[in-house]
PDB file of C-alpha atoms in Angstrom:
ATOM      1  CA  UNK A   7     180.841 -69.823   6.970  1.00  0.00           C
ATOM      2  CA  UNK A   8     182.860 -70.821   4.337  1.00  0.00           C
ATOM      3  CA  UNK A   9     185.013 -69.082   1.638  1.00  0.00           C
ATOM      4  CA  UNK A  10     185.862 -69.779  -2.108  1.00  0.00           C
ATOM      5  CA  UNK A  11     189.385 -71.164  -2.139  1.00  0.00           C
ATOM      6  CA  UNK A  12     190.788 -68.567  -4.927  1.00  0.00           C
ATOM      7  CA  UNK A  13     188.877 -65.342  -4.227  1.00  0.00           C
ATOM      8  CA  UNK A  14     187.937 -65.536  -0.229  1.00  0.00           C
ATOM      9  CA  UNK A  15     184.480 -64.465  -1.351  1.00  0.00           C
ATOM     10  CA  UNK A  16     182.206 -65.537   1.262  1.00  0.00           C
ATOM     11  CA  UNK A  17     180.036 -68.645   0.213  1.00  0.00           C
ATOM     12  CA  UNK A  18     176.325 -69.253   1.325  1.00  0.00           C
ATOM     13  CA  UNK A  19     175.175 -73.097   2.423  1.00  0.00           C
ATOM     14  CA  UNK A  20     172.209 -71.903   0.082  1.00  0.00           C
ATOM     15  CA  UNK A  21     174.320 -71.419  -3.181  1.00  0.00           C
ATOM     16  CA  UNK A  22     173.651 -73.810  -5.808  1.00  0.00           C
ATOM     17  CA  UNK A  23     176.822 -73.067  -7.985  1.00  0.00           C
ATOM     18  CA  UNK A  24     179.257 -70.698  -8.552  1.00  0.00           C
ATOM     19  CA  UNK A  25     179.403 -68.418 -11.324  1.00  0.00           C
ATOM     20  CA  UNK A  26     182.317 -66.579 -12.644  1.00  0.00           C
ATOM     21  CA  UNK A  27     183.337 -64.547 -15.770  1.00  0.00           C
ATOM     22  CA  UNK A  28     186.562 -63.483 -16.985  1.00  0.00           C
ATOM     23  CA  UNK A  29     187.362 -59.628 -17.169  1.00  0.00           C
ATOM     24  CA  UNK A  30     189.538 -60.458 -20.545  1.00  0.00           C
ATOM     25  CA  UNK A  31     187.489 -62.338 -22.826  1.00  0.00           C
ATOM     26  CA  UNK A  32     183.904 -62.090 -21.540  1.00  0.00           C
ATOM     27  CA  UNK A  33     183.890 -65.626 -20.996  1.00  0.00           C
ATOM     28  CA  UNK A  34     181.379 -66.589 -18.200  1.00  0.00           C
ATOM     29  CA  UNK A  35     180.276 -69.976 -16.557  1.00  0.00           C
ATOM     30  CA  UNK A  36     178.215 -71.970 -14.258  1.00  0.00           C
ATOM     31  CA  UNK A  37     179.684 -74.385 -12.214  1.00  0.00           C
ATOM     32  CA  UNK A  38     178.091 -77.234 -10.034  1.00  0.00           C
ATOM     33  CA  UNK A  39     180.963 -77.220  -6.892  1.00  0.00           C
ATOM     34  CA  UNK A  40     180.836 -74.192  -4.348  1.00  0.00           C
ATOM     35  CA  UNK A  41     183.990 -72.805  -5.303  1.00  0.00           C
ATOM     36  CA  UNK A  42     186.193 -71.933  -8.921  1.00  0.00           C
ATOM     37  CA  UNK A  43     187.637 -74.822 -10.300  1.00  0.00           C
ATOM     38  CA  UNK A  44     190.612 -72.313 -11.862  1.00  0.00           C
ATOM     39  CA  UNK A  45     192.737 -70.296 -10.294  1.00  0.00           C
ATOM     40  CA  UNK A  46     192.882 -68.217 -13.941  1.00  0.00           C
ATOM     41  CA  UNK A  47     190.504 -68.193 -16.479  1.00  0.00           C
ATOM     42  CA  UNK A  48     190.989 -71.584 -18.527  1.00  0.00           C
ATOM     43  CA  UNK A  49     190.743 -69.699 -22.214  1.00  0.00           C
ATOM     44  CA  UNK A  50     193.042 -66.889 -21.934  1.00  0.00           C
ATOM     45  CA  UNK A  51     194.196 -67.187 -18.497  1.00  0.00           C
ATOM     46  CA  UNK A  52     193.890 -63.745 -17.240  1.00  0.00           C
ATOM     47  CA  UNK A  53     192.332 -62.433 -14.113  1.00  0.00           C
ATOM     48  CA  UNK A  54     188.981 -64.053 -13.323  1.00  0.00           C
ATOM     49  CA  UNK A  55     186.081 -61.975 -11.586  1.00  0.00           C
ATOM     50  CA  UNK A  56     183.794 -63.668  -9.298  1.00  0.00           C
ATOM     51  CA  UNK A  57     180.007 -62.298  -8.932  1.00  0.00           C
ATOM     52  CA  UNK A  58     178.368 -63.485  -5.723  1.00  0.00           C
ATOM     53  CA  UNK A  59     175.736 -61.390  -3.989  1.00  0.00           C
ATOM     54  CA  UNK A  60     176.170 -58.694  -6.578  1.00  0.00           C
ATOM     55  CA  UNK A  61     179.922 -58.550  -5.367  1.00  0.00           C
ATOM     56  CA  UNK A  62     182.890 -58.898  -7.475  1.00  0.00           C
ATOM     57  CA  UNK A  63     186.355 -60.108  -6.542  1.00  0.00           C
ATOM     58  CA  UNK A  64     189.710 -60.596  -9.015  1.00  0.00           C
ATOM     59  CA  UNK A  65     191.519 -63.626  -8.579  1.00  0.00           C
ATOM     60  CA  UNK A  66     195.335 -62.619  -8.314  1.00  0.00           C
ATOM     61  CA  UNK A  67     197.203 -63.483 -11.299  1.00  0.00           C
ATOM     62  CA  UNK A  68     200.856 -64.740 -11.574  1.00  0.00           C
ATOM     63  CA  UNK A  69     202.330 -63.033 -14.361  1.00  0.00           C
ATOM     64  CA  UNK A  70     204.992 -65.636 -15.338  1.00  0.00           C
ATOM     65  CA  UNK A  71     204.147 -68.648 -14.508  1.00  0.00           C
ATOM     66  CA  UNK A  72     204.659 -70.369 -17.391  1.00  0.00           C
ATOM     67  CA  UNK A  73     201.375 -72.857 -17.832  1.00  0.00           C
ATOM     68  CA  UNK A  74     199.935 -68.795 -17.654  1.00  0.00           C
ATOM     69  CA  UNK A  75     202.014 -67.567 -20.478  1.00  0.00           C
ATOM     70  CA  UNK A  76     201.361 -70.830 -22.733  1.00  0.00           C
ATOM     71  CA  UNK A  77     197.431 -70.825 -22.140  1.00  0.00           C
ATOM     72  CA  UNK A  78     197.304 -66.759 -23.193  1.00  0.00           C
ATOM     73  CA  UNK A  79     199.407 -67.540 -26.196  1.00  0.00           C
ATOM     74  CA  UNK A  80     196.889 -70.444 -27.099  1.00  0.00           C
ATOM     75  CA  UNK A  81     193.720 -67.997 -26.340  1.00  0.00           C
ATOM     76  CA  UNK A  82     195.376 -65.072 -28.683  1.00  0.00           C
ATOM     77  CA  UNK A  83     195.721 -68.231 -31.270  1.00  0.00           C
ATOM     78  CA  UNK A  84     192.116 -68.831 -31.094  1.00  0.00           C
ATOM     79  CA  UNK A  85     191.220 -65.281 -32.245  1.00  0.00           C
ATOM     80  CA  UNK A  86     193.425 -65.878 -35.763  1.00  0.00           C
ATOM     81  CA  UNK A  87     192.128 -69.136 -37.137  1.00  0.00           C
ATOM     82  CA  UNK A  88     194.851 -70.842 -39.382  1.00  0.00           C
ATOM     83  CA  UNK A  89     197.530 -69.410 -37.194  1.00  0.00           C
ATOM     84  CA  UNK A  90     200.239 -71.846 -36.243  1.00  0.00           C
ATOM     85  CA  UNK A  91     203.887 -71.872 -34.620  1.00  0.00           C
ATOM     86  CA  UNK A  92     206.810 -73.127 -36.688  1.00  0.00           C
ATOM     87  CA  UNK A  93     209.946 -74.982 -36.411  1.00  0.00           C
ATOM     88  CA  UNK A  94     211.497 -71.860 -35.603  1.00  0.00           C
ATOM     89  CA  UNK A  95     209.466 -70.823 -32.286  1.00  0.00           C
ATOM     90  CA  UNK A  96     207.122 -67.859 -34.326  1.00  0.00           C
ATOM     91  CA  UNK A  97     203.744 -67.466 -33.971  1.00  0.00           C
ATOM     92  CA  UNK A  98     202.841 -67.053 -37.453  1.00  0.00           C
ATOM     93  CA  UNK A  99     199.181 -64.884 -37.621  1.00  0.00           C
ATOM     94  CA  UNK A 100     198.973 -64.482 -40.911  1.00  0.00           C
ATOM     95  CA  UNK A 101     200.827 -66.608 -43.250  1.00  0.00           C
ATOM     96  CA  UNK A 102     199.955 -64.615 -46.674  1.00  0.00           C
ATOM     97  CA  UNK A 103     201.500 -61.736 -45.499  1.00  0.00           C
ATOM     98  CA  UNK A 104     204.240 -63.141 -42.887  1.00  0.00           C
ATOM     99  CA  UNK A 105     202.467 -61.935 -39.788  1.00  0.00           C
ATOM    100  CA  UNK A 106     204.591 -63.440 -36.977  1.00  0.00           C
ATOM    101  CA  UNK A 107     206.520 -62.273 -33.922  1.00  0.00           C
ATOM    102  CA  UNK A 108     208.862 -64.904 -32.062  1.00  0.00           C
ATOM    103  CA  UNK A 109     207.757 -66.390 -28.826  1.00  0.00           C
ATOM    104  CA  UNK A 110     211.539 -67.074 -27.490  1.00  0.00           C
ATOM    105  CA  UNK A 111     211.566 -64.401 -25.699  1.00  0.00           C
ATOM    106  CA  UNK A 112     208.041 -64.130 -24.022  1.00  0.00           C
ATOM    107  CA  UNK A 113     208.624 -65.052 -20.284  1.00  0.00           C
ATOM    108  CA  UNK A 114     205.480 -63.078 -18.634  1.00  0.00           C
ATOM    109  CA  UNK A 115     201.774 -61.916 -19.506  1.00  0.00           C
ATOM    110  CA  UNK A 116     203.545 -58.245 -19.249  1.00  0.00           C
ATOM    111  CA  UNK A 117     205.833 -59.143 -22.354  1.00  0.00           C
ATOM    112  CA  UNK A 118     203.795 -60.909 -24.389  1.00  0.00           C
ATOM    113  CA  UNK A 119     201.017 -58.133 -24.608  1.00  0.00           C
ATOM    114  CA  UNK A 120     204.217 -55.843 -25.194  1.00  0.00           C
ATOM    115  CA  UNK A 121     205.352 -58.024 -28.520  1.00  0.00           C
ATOM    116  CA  UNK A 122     201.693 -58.117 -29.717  1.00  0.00           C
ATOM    117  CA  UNK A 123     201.521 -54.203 -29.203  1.00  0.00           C
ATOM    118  CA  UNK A 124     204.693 -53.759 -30.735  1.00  0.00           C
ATOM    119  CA  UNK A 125     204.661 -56.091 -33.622  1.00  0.00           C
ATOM    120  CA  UNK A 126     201.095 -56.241 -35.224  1.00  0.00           C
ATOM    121  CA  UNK A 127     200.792 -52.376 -34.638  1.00  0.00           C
ATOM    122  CA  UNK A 128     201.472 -51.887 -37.970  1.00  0.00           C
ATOM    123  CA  UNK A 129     198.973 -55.272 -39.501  1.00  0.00           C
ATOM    124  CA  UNK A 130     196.392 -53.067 -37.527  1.00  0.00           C
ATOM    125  CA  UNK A 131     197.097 -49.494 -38.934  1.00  0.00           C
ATOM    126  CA  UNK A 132     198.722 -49.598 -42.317  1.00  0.00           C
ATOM    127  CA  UNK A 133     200.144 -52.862 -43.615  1.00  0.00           C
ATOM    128  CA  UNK A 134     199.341 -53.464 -47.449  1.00  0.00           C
ATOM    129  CA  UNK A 135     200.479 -56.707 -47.833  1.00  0.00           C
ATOM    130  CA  UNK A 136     198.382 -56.958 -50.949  1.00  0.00           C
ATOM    131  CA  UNK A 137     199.798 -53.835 -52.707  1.00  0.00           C
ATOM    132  CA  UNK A 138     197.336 -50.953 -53.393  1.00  0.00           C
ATOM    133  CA  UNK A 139     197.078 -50.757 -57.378  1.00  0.00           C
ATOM    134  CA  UNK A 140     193.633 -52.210 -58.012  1.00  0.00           C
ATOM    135  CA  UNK A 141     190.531 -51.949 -55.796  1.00  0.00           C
ATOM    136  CA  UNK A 142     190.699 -55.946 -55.030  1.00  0.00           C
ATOM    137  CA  UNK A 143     194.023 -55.147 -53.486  1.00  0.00           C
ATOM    138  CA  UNK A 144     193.147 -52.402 -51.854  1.00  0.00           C
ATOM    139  CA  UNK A 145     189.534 -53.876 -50.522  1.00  0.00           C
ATOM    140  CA  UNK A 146     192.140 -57.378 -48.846  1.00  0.00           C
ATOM    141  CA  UNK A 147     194.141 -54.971 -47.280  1.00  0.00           C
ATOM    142  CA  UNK A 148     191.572 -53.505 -45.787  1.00  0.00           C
ATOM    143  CA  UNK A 149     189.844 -56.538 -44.439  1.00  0.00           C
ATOM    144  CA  UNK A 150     193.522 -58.056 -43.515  1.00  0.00           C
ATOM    145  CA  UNK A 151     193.874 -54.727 -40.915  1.00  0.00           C
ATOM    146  CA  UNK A 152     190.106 -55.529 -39.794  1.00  0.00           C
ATOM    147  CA  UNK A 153     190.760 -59.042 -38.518  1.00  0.00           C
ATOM    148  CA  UNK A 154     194.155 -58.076 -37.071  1.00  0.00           C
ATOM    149  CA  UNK A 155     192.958 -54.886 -35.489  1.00  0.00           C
ATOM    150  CA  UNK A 156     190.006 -56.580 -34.142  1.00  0.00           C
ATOM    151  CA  UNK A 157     192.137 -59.933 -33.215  1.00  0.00           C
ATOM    152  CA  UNK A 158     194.028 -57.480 -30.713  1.00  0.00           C
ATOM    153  CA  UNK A 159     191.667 -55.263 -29.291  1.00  0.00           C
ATOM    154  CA  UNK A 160     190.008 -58.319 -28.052  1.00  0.00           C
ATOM    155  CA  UNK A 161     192.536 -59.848 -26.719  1.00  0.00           C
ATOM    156  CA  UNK A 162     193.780 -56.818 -25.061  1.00  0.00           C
ATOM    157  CA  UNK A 163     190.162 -55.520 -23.932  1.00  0.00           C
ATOM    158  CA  UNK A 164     190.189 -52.544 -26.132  1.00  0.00           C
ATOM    159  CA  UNK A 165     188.366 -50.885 -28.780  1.00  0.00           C
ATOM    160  CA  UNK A 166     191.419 -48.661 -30.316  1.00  0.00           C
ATOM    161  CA  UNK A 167     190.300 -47.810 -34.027  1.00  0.00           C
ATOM    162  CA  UNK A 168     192.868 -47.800 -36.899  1.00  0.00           C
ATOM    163  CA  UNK A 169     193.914 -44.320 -36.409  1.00  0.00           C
ATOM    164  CA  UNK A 170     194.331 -45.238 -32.871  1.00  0.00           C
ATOM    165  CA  UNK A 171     196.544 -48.236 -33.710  1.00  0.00           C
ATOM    166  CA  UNK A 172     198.525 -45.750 -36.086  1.00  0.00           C
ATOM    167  CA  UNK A 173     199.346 -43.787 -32.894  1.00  0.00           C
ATOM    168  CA  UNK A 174     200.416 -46.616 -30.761  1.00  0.00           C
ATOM    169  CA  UNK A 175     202.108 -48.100 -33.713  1.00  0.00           C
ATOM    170  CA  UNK A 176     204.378 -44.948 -34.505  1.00  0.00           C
ATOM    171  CA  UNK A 177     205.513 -44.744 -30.506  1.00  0.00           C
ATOM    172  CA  UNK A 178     205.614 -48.493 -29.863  1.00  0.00           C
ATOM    173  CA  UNK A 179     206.167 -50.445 -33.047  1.00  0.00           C
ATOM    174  CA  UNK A 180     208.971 -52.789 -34.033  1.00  0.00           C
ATOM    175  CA  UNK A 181     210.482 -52.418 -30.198  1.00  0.00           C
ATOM    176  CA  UNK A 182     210.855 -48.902 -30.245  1.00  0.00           C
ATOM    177  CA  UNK A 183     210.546 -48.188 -26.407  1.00  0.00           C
ATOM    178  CA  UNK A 184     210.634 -51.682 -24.706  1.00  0.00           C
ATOM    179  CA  UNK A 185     209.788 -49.124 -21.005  1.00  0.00           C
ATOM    180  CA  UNK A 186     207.312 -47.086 -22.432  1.00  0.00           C
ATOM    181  CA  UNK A 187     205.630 -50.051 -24.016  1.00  0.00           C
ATOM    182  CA  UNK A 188     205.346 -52.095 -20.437  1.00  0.00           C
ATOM    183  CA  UNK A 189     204.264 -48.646 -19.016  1.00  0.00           C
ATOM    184  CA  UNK A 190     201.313 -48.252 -21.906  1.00  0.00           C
ATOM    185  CA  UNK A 191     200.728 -51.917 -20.586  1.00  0.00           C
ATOM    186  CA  UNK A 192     200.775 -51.821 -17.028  1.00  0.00           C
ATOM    187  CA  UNK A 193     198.155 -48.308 -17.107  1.00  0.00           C
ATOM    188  CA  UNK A 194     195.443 -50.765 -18.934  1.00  0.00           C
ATOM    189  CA  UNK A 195     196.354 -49.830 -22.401  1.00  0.00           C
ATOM    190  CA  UNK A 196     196.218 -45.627 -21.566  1.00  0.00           C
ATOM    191  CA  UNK A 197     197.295 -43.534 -24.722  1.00  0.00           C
ATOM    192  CA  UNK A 198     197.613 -40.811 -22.466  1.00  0.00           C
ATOM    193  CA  UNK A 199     200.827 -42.417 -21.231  1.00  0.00           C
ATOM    194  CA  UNK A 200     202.577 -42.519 -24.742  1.00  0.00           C
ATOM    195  CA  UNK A 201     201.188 -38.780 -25.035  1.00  0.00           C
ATOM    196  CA  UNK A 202     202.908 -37.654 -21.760  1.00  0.00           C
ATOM    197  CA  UNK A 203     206.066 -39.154 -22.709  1.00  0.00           C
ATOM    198  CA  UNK A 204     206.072 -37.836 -26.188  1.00  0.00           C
ATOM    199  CA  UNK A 205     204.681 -34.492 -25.427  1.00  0.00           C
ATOM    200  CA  UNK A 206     201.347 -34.263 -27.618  1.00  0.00           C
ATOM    201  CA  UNK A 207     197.852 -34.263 -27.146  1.00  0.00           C
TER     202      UNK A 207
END
């Protein structure tokens, strides 16, 4: 009996292919060999789940290795067309309204979720970076906190609405609480840990 090389899921002579999808972006694919060909998923390199026989299996994930880090920052890139890093080492989102967070000092998946929780927070919520005296304004900034909010939540795997990114935002934003931040992180993105912490409900 043999056994796929990343997962130790059990593989059947019978089995055509293999077919995996990735718990982060949805992405799923068919391939020819009897076993993965990637260790992490290829377009946003999180934790890949195997199906075989109905059964599921994560692949373990090595939070800072660094070909890791540099494929997740090119996955979140994909999900903000235009977005480019300067001269300077900043991921710029958004250049209209200087949406950016620095990349110097992302070393693991863990602190690069953090700086994206932390620093577009507020694009999500409540930025106006169009001002809010005429209805054009106010209708960009609107759709400028859609594409950022939604940017996010699916590259984190959530579905946290505006109010919801107000919240985190006002607990977490700008580097507030580095600890609480990796702890909201670590729990799969659980309000319920900022609301512990903080003391509401």
């Amino acid at each position: 009996m043999k056994t796929c090389e990343y997962t130790q899921t059990e593989i059947l002579e019978k089995d055509l292919g293999s077919t995996w999808k990735c718990s982060a972006c949805g992405t799923v694919e068919v391939h020819a060999g009897r076993t993965m060909p990637y260790k992490y998923c290829p377009y946003c390199a999180a934790e890949i789940i195997k199906f075989h026989k109905f059964e599921s299996v994560k692949a373990k994930l090595n939070d800072k290795d660094p070909v890791t880090v540099a494929a997740a920052i090119l996955w979140f890139m994909r999900l903000f067309p235009g977005s480019f890093i300067n001269s300077s080492n900043e991921l710029i989102l958004d250049r209209d309204s200087n949406t950016y967070f620095g990349l110097s000092s992302i070393t693991s998946l863990t602190t690069l979720r953090c700086k994206i929780i932390e620093q577009i927070s507020r694009a999500a919520s409540k930025s106006e970076p169009y001002g809010n005296r005429s209805k054009k304004s106010i209708e960009k900034n609107i759709a400028f906190q859609t594409r950022m909010r939604e940017g996010i939540n699916q590259y984190l795997g959530t579905k946290f609405t505006q109010e919801e990114w107000l919240y985190i935002y006002t607990y977490l934003g700008n580097g507030i609480n580095r600890p609480l931040c990796e702890k909201f992180v670590d729990s799969g993105y659980d309000t319920n840990v900022i609301r512990r912490v903080k003391g509401n409900t």
